[in-house]
Short mmCIF file of C-alpha atoms in Angstrom, two decimals:
data_model
loop_
_atom_site.label_atom_id
_atom_site.label_comp_id
_atom_site.label_asym_id
_atom_site.label_seq_id
_atom_site.Cartn_x
_atom_site.Cartn_y
_atom_site.Cartn_z
CA MET A 15 0.01 0.03 0.02
CA GLN A 16 2.77 2.37 0.92
CA ARG A 17 4.62 1.49 -2.35
CA THR A 18 1.41 2.28 -4.36
CA ARG A 19 1.00 5.51 -2.58
CA TRP A 20 4.31 7.02 -3.31
CA PHE A 21 4.22 5.83 -6.95
CA VAL A 22 0.89 7.49 -7.42
CA MET A 23 2.31 10.64 -5.83
CA LEU A 24 5.33 10.50 -8.08
CA VAL A 25 3.16 10.04 -11.20
CA LEU A 26 1.37 13.25 -10.47
CA ILE A 27 4.58 15.09 -9.79
CA LEU A 28 6.23 14.04 -13.11
CA ALA A 29 3.13 14.62 -15.04
CA ALA A 30 2.81 18.13 -13.76
CA CYS A 31 6.52 18.66 -14.26
CA SER A 32 6.54 17.42 -17.96
CA SER A 33 3.31 19.34 -18.83
CA HIS A 34 4.88 22.66 -17.65
CA PHE A 35 8.35 22.38 -18.97
CA LEU A 36 7.68 21.06 -22.37
CA GLU A 37 4.57 23.12 -23.36
CA SER A 38 6.27 25.83 -25.42
CA CYS A 39 9.33 24.22 -27.03
CA THR A 40 10.29 24.27 -30.79
CA SER A 41 12.55 21.86 -32.80
CA PHE A 42 13.63 21.58 -36.37
CA CYS A 43 16.37 20.20 -38.64
CA PHE A 44 17.76 21.04 -42.06
CA ARG A 45 20.46 19.68 -44.36
CA ALA A 46 23.83 21.45 -44.50
CA ASP A 47 26.87 20.03 -46.33
CA GLY A 48 25.13 16.71 -46.65
CA HIS A 49 24.26 16.32 -42.92
CA TRP A 50 21.52 17.40 -40.64
CA VAL A 51 21.69 20.34 -38.34
CA PHE A 52 19.24 19.99 -35.51
CA GLY A 53 17.97 22.79 -33.33
CA ARG A 54 15.85 22.94 -30.29
CA ASN A 55 14.56 25.59 -27.83
CA TYR A 56 13.79 24.56 -24.24
CA ASP A 57 11.23 26.86 -22.70
CA TRP A 58 10.56 26.56 -19.05
CA ASP A 59 10.55 28.55 -15.76
CA VAL A 60 13.47 26.80 -14.18
CA ALA A 61 16.86 27.25 -15.88
CA HIS A 62 18.91 24.75 -13.99
CA ALA A 63 19.95 21.65 -16.03
CA VAL A 64 22.90 19.48 -16.78
CA VAL A 65 24.51 17.74 -19.77
CA MET A 66 24.76 14.05 -19.02
CA VAL A 67 26.95 11.26 -20.39
CA ASN A 68 25.10 7.93 -20.54
CA HIS A 69 26.90 4.56 -20.96
CA ARG A 70 26.36 1.59 -23.18
CA GLY A 71 26.04 -1.95 -21.82
CA VAL A 72 23.72 -1.00 -18.89
CA ALA A 73 20.76 -3.21 -18.04
CA LYS A 74 17.75 -0.94 -17.68
CA ARG A 75 14.02 -1.14 -16.83
CA GLY A 76 10.99 0.99 -16.93
CA PHE A 77 10.20 3.18 -13.97
CA VAL A 78 6.81 1.61 -13.46
CA THR A 79 5.14 -0.61 -10.83
CA GLU A 80 4.49 -3.72 -12.90
CA ASN A 81 5.35 -5.30 -16.25
CA ALA A 82 8.45 -3.10 -16.68
CA ALA A 83 10.13 -2.77 -19.98
CA ARG A 84 13.66 -4.20 -19.94
CA TRP A 85 16.55 -3.49 -22.30
CA VAL A 86 20.31 -3.08 -22.50
CA SER A 87 21.87 0.12 -23.73
CA ARG A 88 23.90 -0.54 -26.97
CA TYR A 89 24.98 2.93 -27.47
CA GLY A 90 26.36 5.70 -25.24
CA SER A 91 24.71 9.10 -25.43
CA VAL A 92 24.88 12.71 -24.28
CA THR A 93 21.63 14.02 -22.95
CA PHE A 94 20.00 17.18 -21.44
CA ASN A 95 18.55 16.36 -17.97
CA GLN A 96 16.75 18.59 -15.45
CA TYR A 97 14.72 16.28 -13.10
CA GLY A 98 17.04 13.39 -12.72
CA ARG A 99 19.33 11.00 -14.59
CA GLU A 100 17.62 8.51 -16.87
CA PHE A 101 14.86 10.91 -17.59
CA PRO A 102 16.31 13.10 -20.43
CA LEU A 103 14.59 16.06 -22.25
CA GLY A 104 16.46 14.97 -25.44
CA GLY A 105 19.99 14.06 -26.73
CA MET A 106 22.18 12.35 -29.25
CA ASN A 107 23.80 8.88 -29.13
CA GLU A 108 27.08 7.50 -30.53
CA ALA A 109 25.30 6.43 -33.75
CA SER A 110 24.41 10.20 -34.23
CA LEU A 111 20.71 9.56 -33.62
CA VAL A 112 19.08 12.70 -32.19
CA VAL A 113 15.66 12.50 -30.29
CA GLU A 114 13.80 15.46 -28.90
CA CYS A 115 10.21 15.83 -27.47
CA MET A 116 7.72 18.58 -27.56
CA TRP A 117 4.49 19.06 -25.57
CA LEU A 118 1.30 17.94 -27.40
CA ASN A 119 -2.06 18.12 -25.72
CA ALA A 120 -3.74 15.87 -28.48
CA THR A 121 -1.57 12.87 -27.43
CA GLU A 122 -3.36 9.66 -26.60
CA TYR A 123 -1.02 6.78 -25.99
CA PRO A 124 -2.03 3.06 -26.69
CA HIS A 125 -4.48 1.72 -24.16
CA PHE A 126 -3.59 -0.95 -21.66
CA ASP A 127 -2.33 -4.31 -23.13
CA ASP A 128 0.29 -6.95 -22.26
CA ARG A 129 3.32 -5.06 -23.68
CA PRO A 130 6.13 -4.08 -21.31
CA GLN A 131 5.84 -0.54 -20.31
CA LEU A 132 8.08 2.48 -19.43
CA HIS A 133 7.86 6.16 -18.43
CA THR A 134 7.43 8.76 -21.17
CA LEU A 135 10.76 10.36 -20.79
CA GLN A 136 12.44 6.99 -20.57
CA TRP A 137 11.04 6.48 -24.16
CA ILE A 138 13.62 9.01 -25.28
CA GLN A 139 16.48 7.38 -23.35
CA PHE A 140 15.27 3.94 -24.65
CA GLN A 141 15.67 5.13 -28.30
CA LEU A 142 19.07 6.68 -27.69
CA ASP A 143 20.07 3.45 -25.89
CA THR A 144 19.20 0.97 -28.54
CA ALA A 145 18.49 2.64 -32.02
CA ASP A 146 21.19 3.59 -34.62
CA SER A 147 18.73 5.10 -37.20
CA VAL A 148 15.25 6.56 -37.68
CA ALA A 149 14.47 3.25 -39.41
CA ALA A 150 15.28 1.38 -36.22
CA VAL A 151 13.12 3.68 -34.14
CA VAL A 152 10.20 3.26 -36.43
CA ALA A 153 10.66 -0.52 -36.72
CA GLY A 154 10.52 -0.87 -32.85
CA ILE A 155 7.69 1.60 -32.32
CA ASP A 156 5.44 -1.07 -30.89
CA ARG A 157 7.82 -3.01 -28.77
CA PHE A 158 7.11 -1.19 -25.56
CA ARG A 159 4.10 0.83 -24.45
CA ILE A 160 4.36 4.22 -22.57
CA SER A 161 2.51 3.53 -19.30
CA GLN A 162 -0.92 5.21 -18.88
CA TYR A 163 0.22 6.15 -15.47
CA PHE A 164 3.11 7.97 -16.82
CA ALA A 165 1.51 9.40 -19.83
CA GLN A 166 2.61 12.93 -20.20
CA PRO A 167 1.43 14.12 -23.77
CA LEU A 168 4.48 14.45 -26.01
CA HIS A 169 5.50 14.07 -29.53
CA PHE A 170 8.95 13.50 -30.94
CA LEU A 171 11.33 14.76 -33.66
CA VAL A 172 14.02 12.20 -34.65
CA ALA A 173 16.89 12.51 -37.04
CA ASP A 174 19.90 10.44 -37.90
CA ALA A 175 23.32 10.62 -39.61
CA SER A 176 22.00 9.09 -42.90
CA GLY A 177 19.71 12.14 -43.53
CA ASN A 178 16.55 10.53 -42.50
CA ALA A 179 14.00 12.11 -40.08
CA ALA A 180 10.61 11.36 -38.52
CA VAL A 181 7.92 12.82 -36.41
CA VAL A 182 6.39 10.32 -34.02
CA GLU A 183 2.99 11.09 -32.46
CA PHE A 184 0.44 9.06 -30.53
CA LEU A 185 -2.96 9.88 -31.47
CA GLU A 186 -6.30 8.11 -30.69
CA GLY A 187 -4.41 5.24 -29.14
CA GLU A 188 -2.28 4.67 -32.20
CA ALA A 189 1.27 5.51 -33.22
CA ARG A 190 1.47 7.98 -36.04
CA VAL A 191 4.84 8.15 -37.84
CA TYR A 192 5.70 10.73 -40.52
CA THR A 193 8.69 9.99 -42.68
CA GLY A 194 9.78 10.51 -46.18
CA ALA A 195 7.28 12.24 -48.48
CA GLU A 196 4.87 12.54 -45.61
CA LEU A 197 7.46 14.68 -43.86
CA PRO A 198 8.11 17.58 -46.14
CA VAL A 199 9.04 20.04 -43.41
CA THR A 200 11.21 18.83 -40.54
CA VAL A 201 9.83 21.14 -37.82
CA LEU A 202 7.86 20.49 -34.60
CA ALA A 203 6.23 22.58 -32.04
CA ASN A 204 3.15 21.94 -29.86
CA SER A 205 0.37 21.28 -32.40
CA THR A 206 -0.10 18.07 -34.29
CA TYR A 207 2.13 17.73 -37.34
CA ARG A 208 -0.85 17.37 -39.64
CA HIS A 209 -2.54 20.65 -38.26
CA SER A 210 0.81 22.50 -38.41
CA LEU A 211 1.46 21.43 -41.88
CA ALA A 212 -2.02 22.36 -43.01
CA LEU A 213 -1.55 25.90 -41.90
CA LEU A 214 1.73 26.17 -43.48
CA ASN A 215 0.53 25.01 -46.76
CA MET A 216 -2.31 27.44 -46.57
CA LEU A 217 0.00 30.36 -45.76
CA GLY A 218 3.15 29.53 -47.58
CA SER A 219 5.68 31.21 -45.33
CA GLY A 220 3.88 34.45 -45.20
CA GLU A 221 2.91 36.09 -41.93
CA GLU A 222 0.56 38.81 -43.33
CA ALA A 223 -2.52 36.50 -43.73
CA SER A 224 -5.34 36.66 -41.30
CA ALA A 225 -5.07 33.05 -40.54
CA PHE A 226 -1.54 33.51 -39.19
CA SER A 227 -2.56 36.39 -37.01
CA HIS A 228 -5.31 34.30 -35.50
CA ALA A 229 -3.09 31.21 -35.06
CA ASP A 230 -1.88 30.16 -31.64
CA LEU A 231 1.80 30.65 -30.66
CA SER A 232 2.65 26.98 -31.41
CA LEU A 233 1.48 27.31 -35.01
CA LYS A 234 3.17 30.69 -35.41
CA ARG A 235 6.43 29.18 -34.23
CA PHE A 236 6.09 26.18 -36.58
CA VAL A 237 5.58 28.56 -39.61
CA ARG A 238 8.52 30.74 -38.59
CA ALA A 239 10.75 27.74 -38.02
CA ALA A 240 9.73 26.21 -41.35
CA ARG A 241 10.61 29.57 -43.01
CA GLY A 242 13.91 29.55 -41.38
CA VAL A 243 14.61 25.98 -42.52
CA SER A 244 13.56 26.59 -46.14
CA GLU A 245 15.70 29.80 -46.41
CA TRP A 246 18.93 28.13 -45.43
CA SER A 247 21.52 28.46 -48.13
CA GLU A 248 25.16 27.21 -47.93
CA GLY A 249 26.33 30.03 -50.15
CA GLU A 250 25.41 32.88 -47.82
CA GLY A 251 28.61 32.61 -45.77
CA LEU A 252 26.88 32.13 -42.39
CA GLY A 253 27.75 28.83 -40.82
CA ALA A 254 24.99 26.26 -40.40
CA VAL A 255 25.38 26.13 -36.58
CA ALA A 256 25.14 30.01 -36.36
CA TYR A 257 22.25 29.93 -38.71
CA ALA A 258 20.43 27.39 -36.62
CA PHE A 259 20.82 29.52 -33.46
CA GLY A 260 19.44 32.42 -35.52
CA VAL A 261 16.31 30.37 -36.30
CA LEU A 262 16.08 29.51 -32.69
CA ASP A 263 16.14 33.23 -31.76
CA GLU A 264 13.20 33.85 -34.22
CA VAL A 265 11.04 31.28 -32.40
CA ALA A 266 12.18 31.98 -28.83
CA MET A 267 9.89 32.79 -25.99
CA LYS A 268 10.38 34.67 -22.82
CA ARG A 269 10.68 31.39 -21.08
CA THR A 270 13.43 30.02 -23.33
CA VAL A 271 16.18 29.00 -20.87
CA PHE A 272 18.49 27.10 -23.25
CA ARG A 273 19.04 26.37 -26.90
CA VAL A 274 20.64 23.36 -28.44
CA VAL A 275 22.18 22.70 -31.88
CA TYR A 276 23.09 19.13 -32.80
CA GLU A 277 25.63 18.20 -35.59
CA PRO A 278 25.09 14.50 -36.06
CA GLY A 279 27.59 14.30 -38.96
CA GLY A 280 30.39 15.82 -36.72
CA LYS A 281 29.04 14.37 -33.38
CA ARG A 282 29.12 17.76 -31.84
CA ILE A 283 26.52 19.36 -29.54
CA HIS A 284 26.30 23.04 -29.24
CA PHE A 285 24.28 24.86 -26.65
CA LEU A 286 23.77 28.21 -24.94
CA THR A 287 21.75 29.39 -21.92
CA ARG A 288 19.90 32.55 -21.07
CA ALA A 289 22.50 33.30 -18.38
CA HIS A 290 25.50 32.41 -20.66
CA PRO A 291 24.55 33.41 -24.17
CA SER A 292 27.78 32.47 -25.87
CA PRO A 293 27.54 29.10 -27.57
CA ARG A 294 29.52 26.12 -26.04
CA VAL A 295 30.30 22.87 -27.78
CA VAL A 296 30.66 19.22 -26.55
CA ARG A 297 32.61 16.62 -28.63
CA MET A 298 30.85 13.32 -28.20
CA ASP A 299 33.91 11.28 -29.47
CA ALA A 300 35.96 12.49 -26.52
CA PHE A 301 34.07 10.40 -23.98
CA GLU A 302 34.42 6.74 -22.99
CA TYR A 303 31.03 5.13 -22.79
CA GLU A 304 31.99 1.84 -21.19
CA CYS A 305 29.52 0.60 -18.58
CA ALA A 306 32.14 0.33 -15.82
CA GLY A 307 33.40 3.75 -16.26
CA GLU A 308 32.47 6.89 -14.27
CA VAL A 309 29.37 8.86 -15.24
CA TYR A 310 30.21 12.50 -16.28
CA PHE A 311 28.13 15.55 -16.44
CA LEU A 312 28.41 19.35 -16.89
CA ASP A 313 26.30 21.91 -15.08
CA MET A 314 24.97 24.18 -17.73
CA ALA A 315 25.38 27.09 -15.30
CA THR A 316 29.11 26.51 -15.22
CA PRO A 317 30.65 29.76 -16.73
CA THR A 318 32.66 28.21 -19.48
CA GLN A 319 33.34 29.12 -23.03
CA GLY A 320 34.03 27.43 -26.35
CA ASP A 321 34.86 23.74 -26.22
CA VAL A 322 33.70 22.52 -22.88
CA THR A 323 34.25 18.71 -23.25
CA SER A 324 37.23 18.66 -20.85
CA SER A 325 35.06 20.58 -18.24
CA PHE A 326 32.78 17.48 -17.47
CA LYS A 327 33.06 16.17 -13.95
CA THR A 328 32.23 12.85 -12.28
CA PHE A 329 28.57 12.60 -11.60
CA SER A 330 27.52 10.91 -8.17
CA SER A 331 24.46 9.87 -6.49
CA ALA A 332 24.72 13.01 -4.41
CA ASP A 333 24.93 15.07 -7.55
CA ASN A 334 21.68 13.39 -8.81
CA GLN A 335 20.00 14.10 -5.46
CA ALA A 336 21.18 17.72 -5.59
CA LEU A 337 19.95 18.11 -9.25
CA ILE A 338 16.56 16.81 -8.38
CA GLU A 339 16.15 18.80 -5.19
CA LYS A 340 17.14 22.00 -6.78
CA ALA A 341 14.74 21.62 -9.70
CA PHE A 342 11.90 20.54 -7.47
CA LYS A 343 12.58 23.34 -5.05
CA GLU A 344 12.57 25.95 -7.80
CA THR A 345 9.41 24.54 -9.41
CA SER A 346 6.58 26.28 -7.54
CA PHE A 347 4.11 23.38 -7.72
CA LEU A 348 6.83 20.77 -6.81
CA LYS A 349 8.54 22.58 -3.88
CA ASP A 350 6.58 20.75 -1.26
CA THR A 351 7.20 17.29 -2.67
CA PRO A 352 7.82 14.77 0.25
CA ARG A 353 11.37 13.75 0.95
CA GLU A 354 10.45 10.11 0.27
CA MET A 355 9.34 10.88 -3.19
CA LEU A 356 12.67 12.79 -4.03
CA ASP A 357 14.76 9.87 -2.61
CA LYS A 358 12.92 7.33 -4.76
CA LEU A 359 13.55 9.33 -7.93
CA ALA A 360 17.11 10.21 -7.04
CA GLY A 361 17.95 6.63 -6.17
CA PHE A 362 16.53 5.00 -9.36
CA PRO A 363 19.80 5.09 -11.37
CA ASP A 364 21.66 3.31 -8.55
CA THR A 365 19.32 0.28 -8.99
CA LEU A 366 20.71 -0.24 -12.54
CA CYS A 367 23.89 -2.11 -13.42
CA CYS A 368 26.10 -3.36 -16.05
CA ALA A 369 24.32 -6.14 -18.24
CA GLU A 370 27.07 -8.60 -17.55
CA ASP A 371 26.45 -8.15 -13.80
CA ALA A 372 22.79 -8.50 -14.20
CA GLY A 373 23.22 -11.81 -16.07
CA ASP A 374 21.74 -10.46 -19.30
#
């Protein structure tokens, strides 16, 4: 009974948390020099976050009460985390797969069945742990089910090093995937892709039409990002990363606390924060991702510049506890969360081990 009580409480906490911090985000990708450049704005009231290095060869499970999904991470990854390790907001793996999520009120995940289940944000980590391409994500879309008890309404933009991309949505209990010809514009905000694309097709990229002035902020950001993506030209002299940050500027909100630009082809991740607006870069190839190694992280508030790869430090259980406590304390509707709940969430990564130790 006690176990059920704290899990129900944690479900409510994470649901409220996710709904608030993802509701205004925007993402996009465009081709530059034969490779994707992927941009993402993170809009939220709390700025504190870390860049996390995740290992391959870890036996993992869904953070649910029963019929938990189980998998072993095949790829290391670098993710952006705010409310604890193993629950990323997005990131890129060793195979150069990028996954980012946006809030979508229309989301309806598959109804209860006998498939193993996992938490919504774990779906992101699962893809980064196991998939090397958009095709792999799409092929395994029905393997696990996002738990109804952890069903924050999200949709996802995914891209890989081969130049493929996909939008993944869950609508009316079914997975809906847009790829290839069905994905003419690689942009995502907080309306369904179909609805967003319909408005864009009606407007072109113009903002003078009445339909644009009456559209909600999500649709306006989609149109503006789509315009930015379509106007990229390699001959203009502005680098692709700088151009991507410029598009992110165009769709920024007052609540935009950090911006990320991924280069899957070069395995580099650029980011800047509201407090430190100079772009910094992380080189993914510089890390060791072996399971037995130390876990490393970088506090995004660290006043560093340029290449910050060497600034990463060892991430401990105490660091995870501190990350969670700071984020919850600074979130108005989470600041009174019971100590027991914080401890359960903070201790979850310590219950995972290397696959060889787990006998997998």
